[in-house]
mmCIF file of C-alpha atoms in Angstrom:
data_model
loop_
_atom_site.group_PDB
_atom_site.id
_atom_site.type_symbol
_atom_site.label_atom_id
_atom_site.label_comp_id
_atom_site.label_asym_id
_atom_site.label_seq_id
_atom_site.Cartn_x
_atom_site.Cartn_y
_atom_site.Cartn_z
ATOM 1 C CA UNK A 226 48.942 32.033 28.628
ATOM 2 C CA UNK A 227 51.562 31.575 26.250
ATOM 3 C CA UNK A 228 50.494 31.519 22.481
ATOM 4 C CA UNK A 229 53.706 31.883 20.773
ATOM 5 C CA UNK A 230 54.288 28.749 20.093
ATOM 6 C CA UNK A 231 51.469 28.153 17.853
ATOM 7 C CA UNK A 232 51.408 28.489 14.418
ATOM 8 C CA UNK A 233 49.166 29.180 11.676
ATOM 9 C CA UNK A 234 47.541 26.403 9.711
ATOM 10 C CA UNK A 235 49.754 25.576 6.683
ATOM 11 C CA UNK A 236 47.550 26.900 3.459
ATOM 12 C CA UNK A 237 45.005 24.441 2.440
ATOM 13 C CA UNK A 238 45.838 22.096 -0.417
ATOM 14 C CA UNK A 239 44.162 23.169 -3.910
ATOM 15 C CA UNK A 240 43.940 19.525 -4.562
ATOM 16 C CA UNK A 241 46.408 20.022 -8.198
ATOM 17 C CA UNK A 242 43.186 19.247 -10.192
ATOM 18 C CA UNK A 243 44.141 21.626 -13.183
ATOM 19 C CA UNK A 244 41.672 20.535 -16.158
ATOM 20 C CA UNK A 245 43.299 19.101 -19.365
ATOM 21 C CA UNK A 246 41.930 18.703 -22.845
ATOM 22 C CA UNK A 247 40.995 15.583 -22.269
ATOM 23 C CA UNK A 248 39.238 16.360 -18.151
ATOM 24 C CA UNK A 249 36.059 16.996 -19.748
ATOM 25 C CA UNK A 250 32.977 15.933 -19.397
ATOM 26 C CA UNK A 251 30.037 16.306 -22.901
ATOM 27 C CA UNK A 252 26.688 16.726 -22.673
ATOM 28 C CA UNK A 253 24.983 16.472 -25.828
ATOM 29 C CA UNK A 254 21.086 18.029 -24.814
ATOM 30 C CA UNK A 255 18.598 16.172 -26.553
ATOM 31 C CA UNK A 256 16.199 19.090 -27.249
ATOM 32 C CA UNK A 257 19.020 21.456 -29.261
ATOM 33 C CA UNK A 258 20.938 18.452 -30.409
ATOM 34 C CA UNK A 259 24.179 20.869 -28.648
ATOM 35 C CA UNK A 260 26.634 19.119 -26.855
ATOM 36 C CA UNK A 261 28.768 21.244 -24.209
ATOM 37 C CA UNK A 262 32.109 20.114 -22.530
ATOM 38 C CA UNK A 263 32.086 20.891 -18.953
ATOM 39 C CA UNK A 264 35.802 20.865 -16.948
ATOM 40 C CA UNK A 265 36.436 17.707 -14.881
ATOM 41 C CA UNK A 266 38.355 18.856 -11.620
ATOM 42 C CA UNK A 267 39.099 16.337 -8.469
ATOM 43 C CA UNK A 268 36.209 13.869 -10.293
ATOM 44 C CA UNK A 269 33.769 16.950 -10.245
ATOM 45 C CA UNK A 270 31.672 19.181 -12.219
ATOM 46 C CA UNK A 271 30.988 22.660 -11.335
ATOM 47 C CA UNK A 272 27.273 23.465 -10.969
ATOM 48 C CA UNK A 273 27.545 26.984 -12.551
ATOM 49 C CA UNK A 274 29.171 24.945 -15.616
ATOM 50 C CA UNK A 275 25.550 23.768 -16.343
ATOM 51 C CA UNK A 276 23.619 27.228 -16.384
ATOM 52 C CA UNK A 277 24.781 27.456 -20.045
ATOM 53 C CA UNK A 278 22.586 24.532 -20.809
ATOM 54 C CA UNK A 279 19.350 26.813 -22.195
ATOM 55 C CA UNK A 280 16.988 25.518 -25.104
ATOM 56 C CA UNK A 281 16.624 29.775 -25.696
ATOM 57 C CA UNK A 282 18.976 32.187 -24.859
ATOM 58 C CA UNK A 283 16.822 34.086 -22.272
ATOM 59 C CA UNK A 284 16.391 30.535 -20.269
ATOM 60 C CA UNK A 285 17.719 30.901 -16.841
ATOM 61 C CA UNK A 286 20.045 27.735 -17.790
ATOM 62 C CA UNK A 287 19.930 24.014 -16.481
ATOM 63 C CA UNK A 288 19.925 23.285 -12.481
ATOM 64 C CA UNK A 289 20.895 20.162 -10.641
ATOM 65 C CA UNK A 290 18.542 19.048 -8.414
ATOM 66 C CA UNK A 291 20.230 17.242 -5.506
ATOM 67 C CA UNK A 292 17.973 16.769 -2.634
ATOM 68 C CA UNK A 293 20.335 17.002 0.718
ATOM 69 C CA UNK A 294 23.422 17.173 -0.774
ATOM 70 C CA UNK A 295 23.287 13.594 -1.575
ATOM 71 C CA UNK A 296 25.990 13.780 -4.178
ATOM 72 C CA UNK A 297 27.157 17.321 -4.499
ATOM 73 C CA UNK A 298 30.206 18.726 -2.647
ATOM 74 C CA UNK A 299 29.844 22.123 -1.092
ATOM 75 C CA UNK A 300 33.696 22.836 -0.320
ATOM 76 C CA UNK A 301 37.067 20.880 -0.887
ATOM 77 C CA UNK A 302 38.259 20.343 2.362
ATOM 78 C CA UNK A 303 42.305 19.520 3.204
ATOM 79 C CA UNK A 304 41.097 18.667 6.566
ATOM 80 C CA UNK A 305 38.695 15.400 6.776
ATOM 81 C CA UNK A 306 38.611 12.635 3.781
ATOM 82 C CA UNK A 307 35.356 10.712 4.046
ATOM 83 C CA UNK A 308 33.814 7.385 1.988
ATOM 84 C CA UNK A 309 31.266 5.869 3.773
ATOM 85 C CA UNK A 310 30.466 3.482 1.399
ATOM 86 C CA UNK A 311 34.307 2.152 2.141
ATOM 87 C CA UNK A 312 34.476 2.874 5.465
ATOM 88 C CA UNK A 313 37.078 5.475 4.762
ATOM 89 C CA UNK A 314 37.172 8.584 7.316
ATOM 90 C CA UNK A 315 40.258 10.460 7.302
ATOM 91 C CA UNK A 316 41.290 13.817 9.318
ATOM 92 C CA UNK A 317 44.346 15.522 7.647
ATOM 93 C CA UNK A 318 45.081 12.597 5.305
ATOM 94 C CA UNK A 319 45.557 10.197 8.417
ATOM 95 C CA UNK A 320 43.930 7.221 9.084
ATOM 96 C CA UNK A 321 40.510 7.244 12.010
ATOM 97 C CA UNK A 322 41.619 3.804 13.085
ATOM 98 C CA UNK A 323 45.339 5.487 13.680
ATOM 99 C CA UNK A 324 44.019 8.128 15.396
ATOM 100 C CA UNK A 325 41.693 6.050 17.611
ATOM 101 C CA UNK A 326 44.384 4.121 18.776
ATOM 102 C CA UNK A 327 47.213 6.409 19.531
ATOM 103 C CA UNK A 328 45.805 9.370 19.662
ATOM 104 C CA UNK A 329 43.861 11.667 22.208
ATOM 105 C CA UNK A 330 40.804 13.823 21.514
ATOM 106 C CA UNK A 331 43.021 17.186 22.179
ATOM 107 C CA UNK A 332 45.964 15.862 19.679
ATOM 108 C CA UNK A 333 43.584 15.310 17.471
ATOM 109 C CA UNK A 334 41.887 18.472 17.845
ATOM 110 C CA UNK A 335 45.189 20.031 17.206
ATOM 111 C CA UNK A 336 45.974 18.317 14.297
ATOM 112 C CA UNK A 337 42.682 19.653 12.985
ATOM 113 C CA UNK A 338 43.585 23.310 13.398
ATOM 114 C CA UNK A 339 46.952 22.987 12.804
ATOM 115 C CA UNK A 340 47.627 20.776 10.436
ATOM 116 C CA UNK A 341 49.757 18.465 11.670
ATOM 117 C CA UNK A 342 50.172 16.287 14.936
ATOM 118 C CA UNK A 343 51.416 18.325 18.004
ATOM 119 C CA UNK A 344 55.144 17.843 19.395
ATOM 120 C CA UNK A 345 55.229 16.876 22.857
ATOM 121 C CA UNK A 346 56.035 21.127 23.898
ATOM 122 C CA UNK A 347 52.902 21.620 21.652
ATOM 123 C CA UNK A 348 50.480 19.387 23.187
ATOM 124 C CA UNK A 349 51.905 20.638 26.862
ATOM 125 C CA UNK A 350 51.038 23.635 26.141
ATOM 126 C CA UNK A 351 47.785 22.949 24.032
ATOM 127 C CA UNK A 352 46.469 20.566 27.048
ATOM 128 C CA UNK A 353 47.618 23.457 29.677
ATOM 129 C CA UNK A 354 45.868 25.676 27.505
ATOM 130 C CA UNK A 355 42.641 24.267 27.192
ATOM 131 C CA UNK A 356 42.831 22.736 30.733
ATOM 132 C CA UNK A 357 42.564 26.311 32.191
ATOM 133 C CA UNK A 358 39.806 27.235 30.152
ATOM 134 C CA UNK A 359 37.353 24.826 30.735
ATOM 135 C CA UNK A 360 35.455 27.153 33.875
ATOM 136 C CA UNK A 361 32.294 29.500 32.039
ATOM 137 C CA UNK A 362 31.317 32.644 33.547
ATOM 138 C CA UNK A 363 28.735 32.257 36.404
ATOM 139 C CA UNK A 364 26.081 33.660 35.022
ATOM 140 C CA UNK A 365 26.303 30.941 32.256
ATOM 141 C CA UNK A 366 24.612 29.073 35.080
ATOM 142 C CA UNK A 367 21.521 31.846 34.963
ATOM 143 C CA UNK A 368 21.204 31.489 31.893
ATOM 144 C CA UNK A 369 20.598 27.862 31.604
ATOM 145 C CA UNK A 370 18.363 28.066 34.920
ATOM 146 C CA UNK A 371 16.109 29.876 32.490
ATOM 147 C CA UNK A 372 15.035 26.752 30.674
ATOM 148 C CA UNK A 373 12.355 24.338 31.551
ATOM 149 C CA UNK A 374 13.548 21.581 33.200
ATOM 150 C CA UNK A 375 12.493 19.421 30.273
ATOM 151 C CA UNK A 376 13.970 21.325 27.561
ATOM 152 C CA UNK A 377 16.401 19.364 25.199
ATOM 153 C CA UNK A 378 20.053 19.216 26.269
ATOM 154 C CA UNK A 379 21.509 19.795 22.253
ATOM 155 C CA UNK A 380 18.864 22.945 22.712
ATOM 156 C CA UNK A 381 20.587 24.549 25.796
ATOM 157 C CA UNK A 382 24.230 23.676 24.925
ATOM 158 C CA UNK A 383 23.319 25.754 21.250
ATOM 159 C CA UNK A 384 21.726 28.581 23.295
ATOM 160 C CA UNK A 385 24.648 28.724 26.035
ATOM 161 C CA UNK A 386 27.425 28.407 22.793
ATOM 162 C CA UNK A 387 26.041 31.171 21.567
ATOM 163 C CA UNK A 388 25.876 32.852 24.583
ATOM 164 C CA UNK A 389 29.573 32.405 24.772
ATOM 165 C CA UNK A 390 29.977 35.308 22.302
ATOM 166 C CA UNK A 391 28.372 37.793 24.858
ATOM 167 C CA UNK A 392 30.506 37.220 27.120
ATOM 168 C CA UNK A 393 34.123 36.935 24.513
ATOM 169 C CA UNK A 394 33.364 40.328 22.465
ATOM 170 C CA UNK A 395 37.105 40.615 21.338
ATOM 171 C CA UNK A 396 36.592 36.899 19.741
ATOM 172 C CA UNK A 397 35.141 38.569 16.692
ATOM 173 C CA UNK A 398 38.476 39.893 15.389
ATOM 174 C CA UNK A 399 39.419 36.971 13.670
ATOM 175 C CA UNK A 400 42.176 38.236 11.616
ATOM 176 C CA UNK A 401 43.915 38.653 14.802
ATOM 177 C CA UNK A 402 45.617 34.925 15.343
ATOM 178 C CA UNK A 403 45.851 35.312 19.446
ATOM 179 C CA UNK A 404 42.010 36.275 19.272
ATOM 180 C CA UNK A 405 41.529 33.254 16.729
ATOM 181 C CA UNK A 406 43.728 30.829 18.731
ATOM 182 C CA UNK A 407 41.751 32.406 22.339
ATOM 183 C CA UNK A 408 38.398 31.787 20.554
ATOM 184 C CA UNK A 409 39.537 28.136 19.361
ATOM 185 C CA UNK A 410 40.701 27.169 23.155
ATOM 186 C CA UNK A 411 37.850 28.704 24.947
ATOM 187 C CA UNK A 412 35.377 26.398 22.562
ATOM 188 C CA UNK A 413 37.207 22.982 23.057
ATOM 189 C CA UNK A 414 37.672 23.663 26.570
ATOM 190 C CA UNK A 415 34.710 24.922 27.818
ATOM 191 C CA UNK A 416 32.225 22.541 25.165
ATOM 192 C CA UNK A 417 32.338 19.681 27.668
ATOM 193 C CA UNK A 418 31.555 22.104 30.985
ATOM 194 C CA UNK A 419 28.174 23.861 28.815
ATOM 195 C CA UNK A 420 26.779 19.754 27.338
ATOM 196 C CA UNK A 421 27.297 18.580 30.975
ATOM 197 C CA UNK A 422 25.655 21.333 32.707
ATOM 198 C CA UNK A 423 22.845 21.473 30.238
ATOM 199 C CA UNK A 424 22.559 17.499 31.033
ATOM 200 C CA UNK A 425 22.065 18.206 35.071
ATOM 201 C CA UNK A 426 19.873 20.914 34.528
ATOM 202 C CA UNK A 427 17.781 18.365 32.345
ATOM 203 C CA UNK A 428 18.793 15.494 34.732
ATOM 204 C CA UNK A 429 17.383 18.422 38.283
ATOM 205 C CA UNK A 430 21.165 17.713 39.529
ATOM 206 C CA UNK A 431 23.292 20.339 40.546
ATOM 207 C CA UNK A 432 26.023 21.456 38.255
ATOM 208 C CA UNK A 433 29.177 20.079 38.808
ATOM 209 C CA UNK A 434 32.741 22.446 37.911
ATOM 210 C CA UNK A 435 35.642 20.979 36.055
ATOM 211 C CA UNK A 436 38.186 19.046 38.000
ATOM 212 C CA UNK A 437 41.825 19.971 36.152
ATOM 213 C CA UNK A 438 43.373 17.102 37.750
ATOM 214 C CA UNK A 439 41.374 14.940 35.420
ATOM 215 C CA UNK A 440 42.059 14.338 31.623
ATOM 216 C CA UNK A 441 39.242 15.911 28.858
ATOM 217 C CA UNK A 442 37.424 13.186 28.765
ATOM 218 C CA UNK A 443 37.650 12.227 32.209
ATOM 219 C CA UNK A 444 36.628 16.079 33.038
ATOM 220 C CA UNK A 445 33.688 15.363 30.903
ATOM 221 C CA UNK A 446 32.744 12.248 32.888
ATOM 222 C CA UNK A 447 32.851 13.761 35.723
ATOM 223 C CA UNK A 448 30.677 16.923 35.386
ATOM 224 C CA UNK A 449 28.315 14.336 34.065
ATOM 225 C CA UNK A 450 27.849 11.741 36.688
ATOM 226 C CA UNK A 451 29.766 12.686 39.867
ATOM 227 C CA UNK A 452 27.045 12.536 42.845
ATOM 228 C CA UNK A 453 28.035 12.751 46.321
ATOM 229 C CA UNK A 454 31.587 11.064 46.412
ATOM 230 C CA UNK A 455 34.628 13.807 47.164
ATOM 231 C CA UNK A 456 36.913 12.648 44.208
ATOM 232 C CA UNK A 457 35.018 11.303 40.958
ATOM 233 C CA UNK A 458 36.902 8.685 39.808
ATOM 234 C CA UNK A 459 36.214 7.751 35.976
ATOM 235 C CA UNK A 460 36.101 4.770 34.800
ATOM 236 C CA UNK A 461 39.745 3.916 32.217
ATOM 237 C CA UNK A 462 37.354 2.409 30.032
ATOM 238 C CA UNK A 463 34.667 4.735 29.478
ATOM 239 C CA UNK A 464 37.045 7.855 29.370
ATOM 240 C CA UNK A 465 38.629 5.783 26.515
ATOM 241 C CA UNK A 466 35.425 5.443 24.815
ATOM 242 C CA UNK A 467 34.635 8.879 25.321
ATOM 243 C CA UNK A 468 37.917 10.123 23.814
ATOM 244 C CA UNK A 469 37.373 7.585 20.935
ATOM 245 C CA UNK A 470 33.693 9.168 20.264
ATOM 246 C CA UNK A 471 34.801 12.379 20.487
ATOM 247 C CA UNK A 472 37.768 11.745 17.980
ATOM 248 C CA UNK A 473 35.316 10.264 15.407
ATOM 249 C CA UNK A 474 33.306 13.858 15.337
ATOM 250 C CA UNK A 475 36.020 16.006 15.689
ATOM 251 C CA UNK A 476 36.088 17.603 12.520
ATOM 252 C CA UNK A 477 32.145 18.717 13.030
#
């Protein structure tokens, strides 16, 4: 497999939000009568900024209480741009409707990791890549046999991710960018092959192995629902849909 093409992801954006005199937010607290200016960065506050709110100095310091995250933002993120109030949803800085319509899943994907949209060398080799990764070890297959045959599909496919790791030992050396680029193609390709044979074994159908003739989300379609036909032949417009759906929750 041929990595050297790839590239690192260009370092994340720090957003340029430097604080002025005037990027401040006061808080004037009612009990002391002290008011405290707090740095306004990117239309935020920082959380730790509010410990020094105390009525006595030995007070552990004022808390926000935000119940799931609601309105508090755990990371800055240069990759996906989200208002769903708007109806906004952005992955690096480019449009979901743009995306959706010109687009695949896998260029997407690489945009994701890469930062930018692939050239058509890139996605060759990106699509070769992940094409001839998309088989899982054999006893993969064991180890989902192990579950009861009503057990929850999102269940097994967690179980037989993490089982992935077992199997991939070297995949832990993540400073090393062929391990980190292996690691990356061995997830996106074989993600598809562990939800469709946790679906069968749910389903009492035999597992069915990847077809590379077939797109990614044909692939997928076809370790799904192929029965006893020689060729599965996927339907344009549900591997279109598929691509779409997958598209809209690639950055999770």
């Amino acid at each position: 497999m041929s990595t050297e093409q790839q590239t690192e992801a260009p370092a994340e954006d720090d957003g340029g939000g430097v604080a002025t005199g005037t990027d401040t937010l006061s808080v004037t607290d009612n009990r002391t009568g002290r008011t405290y200016e707090l740095p306004i960065e990117d239309d935020t506050i920082k959380a730790l900024d509010l410990r020094q709110i105390k009525v006595h100095e030995d007070d552990f310091g004022m808390m926000a209480f935000d119940p799931a995250f609601t309105n508090t933002a755990s990371c800055r993120s240069s990759i996906t741009y989200i208002d769903g109030e708007a109806g906004i949803l952005e992955h690096r800085g480019i449009p979901i409707e743009q995306l959706c319509e010109h687009s695949t899943f896998l260029e997407v994907a690489y945009l994701l990791v890469f930062g930018e949209l692939p050239t058509r060398p890139q996605l060759e080799a990106w699509v070769h890549d992940v094409t001839h990764h998309t088989f899982v070890h054999e006893d993969i297959k064991k180890f989902l046999s192990g579950f009861r045959y009503d057990a929850h599909p999102m269940g097994m496919l967690l179980a037989s991710t993490g089982a992935l790791s077992t199997f991939y030992p070297d995949s832990n050396q993540i400073q090393d960018p062929v391990e980190r680029y292996l690691a990356t193609i061995r997830l996106i390709a074989k993600m598809p092959t562990l939800a469709a044979f946790s679906y069968r074994h749910n389903m009492g159908l035999p597992y069915v192995y990847p077809d590379n003739d077939l797109t990614y989300p044909e692939n997928f379609l076809s370790m799904m629902f192929k029965m006893t036909e020689a060729k599965y032949e996927p339907d344009p417009r549900l591997a279109k849909a598929i691509d779409v759906l997958f598209i809209l929750h690639a950055d999770h």
